[in-house]
Coordinates of C-alpha atoms in Angstrom, one line a residue:
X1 CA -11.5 -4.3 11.4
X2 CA -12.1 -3.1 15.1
X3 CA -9.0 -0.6 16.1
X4 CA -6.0 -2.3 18.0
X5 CA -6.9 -5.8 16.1
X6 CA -4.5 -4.8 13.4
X7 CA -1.7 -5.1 15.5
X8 CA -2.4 -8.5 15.7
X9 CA -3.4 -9.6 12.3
X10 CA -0.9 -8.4 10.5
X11 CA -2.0 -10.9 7.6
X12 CA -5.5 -9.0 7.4
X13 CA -3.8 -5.5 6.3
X14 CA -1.7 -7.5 3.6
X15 CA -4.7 -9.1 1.9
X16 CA -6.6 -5.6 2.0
X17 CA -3.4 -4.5 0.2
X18 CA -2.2 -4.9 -3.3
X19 CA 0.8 -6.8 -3.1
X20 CA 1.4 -5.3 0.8
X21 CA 1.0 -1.6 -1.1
X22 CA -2.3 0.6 0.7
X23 CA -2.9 4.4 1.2
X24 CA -3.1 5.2 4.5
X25 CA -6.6 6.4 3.8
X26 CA -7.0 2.6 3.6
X27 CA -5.3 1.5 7.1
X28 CA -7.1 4.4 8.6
X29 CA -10.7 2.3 7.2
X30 CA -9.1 -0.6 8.8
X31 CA -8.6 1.1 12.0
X32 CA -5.0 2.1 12.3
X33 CA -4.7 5.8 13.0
X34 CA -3.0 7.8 10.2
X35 CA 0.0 8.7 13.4
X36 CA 0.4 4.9 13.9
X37 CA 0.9 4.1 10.2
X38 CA 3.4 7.6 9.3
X39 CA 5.3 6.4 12.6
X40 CA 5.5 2.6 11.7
X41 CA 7.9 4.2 8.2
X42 CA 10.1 5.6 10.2
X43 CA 14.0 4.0 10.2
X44 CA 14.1 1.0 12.2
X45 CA 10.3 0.5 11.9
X46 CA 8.3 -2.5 9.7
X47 CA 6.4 -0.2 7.2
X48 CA 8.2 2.0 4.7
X49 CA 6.9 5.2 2.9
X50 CA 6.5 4.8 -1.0
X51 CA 4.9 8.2 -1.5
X52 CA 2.7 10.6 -0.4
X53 CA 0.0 8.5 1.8
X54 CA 1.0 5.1 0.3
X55 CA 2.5 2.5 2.4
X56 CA 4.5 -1.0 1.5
X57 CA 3.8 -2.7 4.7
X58 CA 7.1 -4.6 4.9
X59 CA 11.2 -3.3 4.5
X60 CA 13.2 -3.8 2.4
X61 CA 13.4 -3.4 -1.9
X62 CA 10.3 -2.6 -3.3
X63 CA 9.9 -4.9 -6.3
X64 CA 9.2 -3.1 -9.7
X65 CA 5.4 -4.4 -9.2
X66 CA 4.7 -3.0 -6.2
X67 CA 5.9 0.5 -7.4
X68 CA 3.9 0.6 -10.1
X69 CA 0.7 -0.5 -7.2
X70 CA 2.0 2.2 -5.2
X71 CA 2.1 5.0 -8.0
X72 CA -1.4 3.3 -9.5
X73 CA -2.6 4.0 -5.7
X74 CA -1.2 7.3 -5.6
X75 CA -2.4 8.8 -9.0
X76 CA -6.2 7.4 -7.8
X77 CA -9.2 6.2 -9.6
X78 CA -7.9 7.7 -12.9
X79 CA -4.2 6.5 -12.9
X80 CA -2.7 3.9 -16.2
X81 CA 0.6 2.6 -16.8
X82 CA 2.1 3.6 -20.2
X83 CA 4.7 2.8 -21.8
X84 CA 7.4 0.0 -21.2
X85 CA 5.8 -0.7 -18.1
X86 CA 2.3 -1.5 -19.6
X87 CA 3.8 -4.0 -21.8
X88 CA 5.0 -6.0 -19.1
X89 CA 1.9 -6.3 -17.5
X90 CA -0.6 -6.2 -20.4
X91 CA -3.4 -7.7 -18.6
X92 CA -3.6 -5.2 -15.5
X93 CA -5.2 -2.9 -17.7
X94 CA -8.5 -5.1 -17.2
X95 CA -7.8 -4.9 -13.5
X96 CA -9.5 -2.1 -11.6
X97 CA -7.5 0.4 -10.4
X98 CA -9.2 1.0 -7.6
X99 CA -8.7 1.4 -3.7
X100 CA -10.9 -1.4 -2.2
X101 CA -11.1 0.6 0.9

């Protein structure tokens, strides 16, 4: 994605996300500068700030999936679920876990 056309494809960044969770690492690929994307999570803006260089490109309640894509993100190529949480989503371990970007 040529820089700038982001802005107006918003729809383009969610299907490069999982479930509108991406490192900024990713949106940088896609051509939004890693200022643009810190300063879109700010209060008042559209993005908010999961953790450390991960991004849920829309306000509002995280749903318990897209935490889990956001820590999955976060912990990089290596990262599982345990626990409770891989028993609610017992197939997502044959899913790569891996940042298409």
């Amino acid at each position: 994605m040529v820089r700038q056309t982001w802005a107006r494809d918003s729809e383009a960044l969610f299907s490069a996300s999982r479930l509108g969770v991406i490192t900024v690492a990713h949106l940088e690929s896609l051509g939004v500068p890693q200022r643009t994307s810190y300063r879109r999570c700010l209060p008042g803006q559209p993005w908010q700030r999961l953790l450390p260089g991960v991004v849920l490109l829309r306000t509002g309640e995280p749903t318990r999936r897209q935490q889990v894509e956001g820590a999955l993100l976060y912990g990089g190529d290596e990262a599982v679920i345990t626990g409770l949480e891989s028993c609610r989503h017992p197939t997502s371990s044959a899913l790569p876990l891996t940042d298409s970007g």
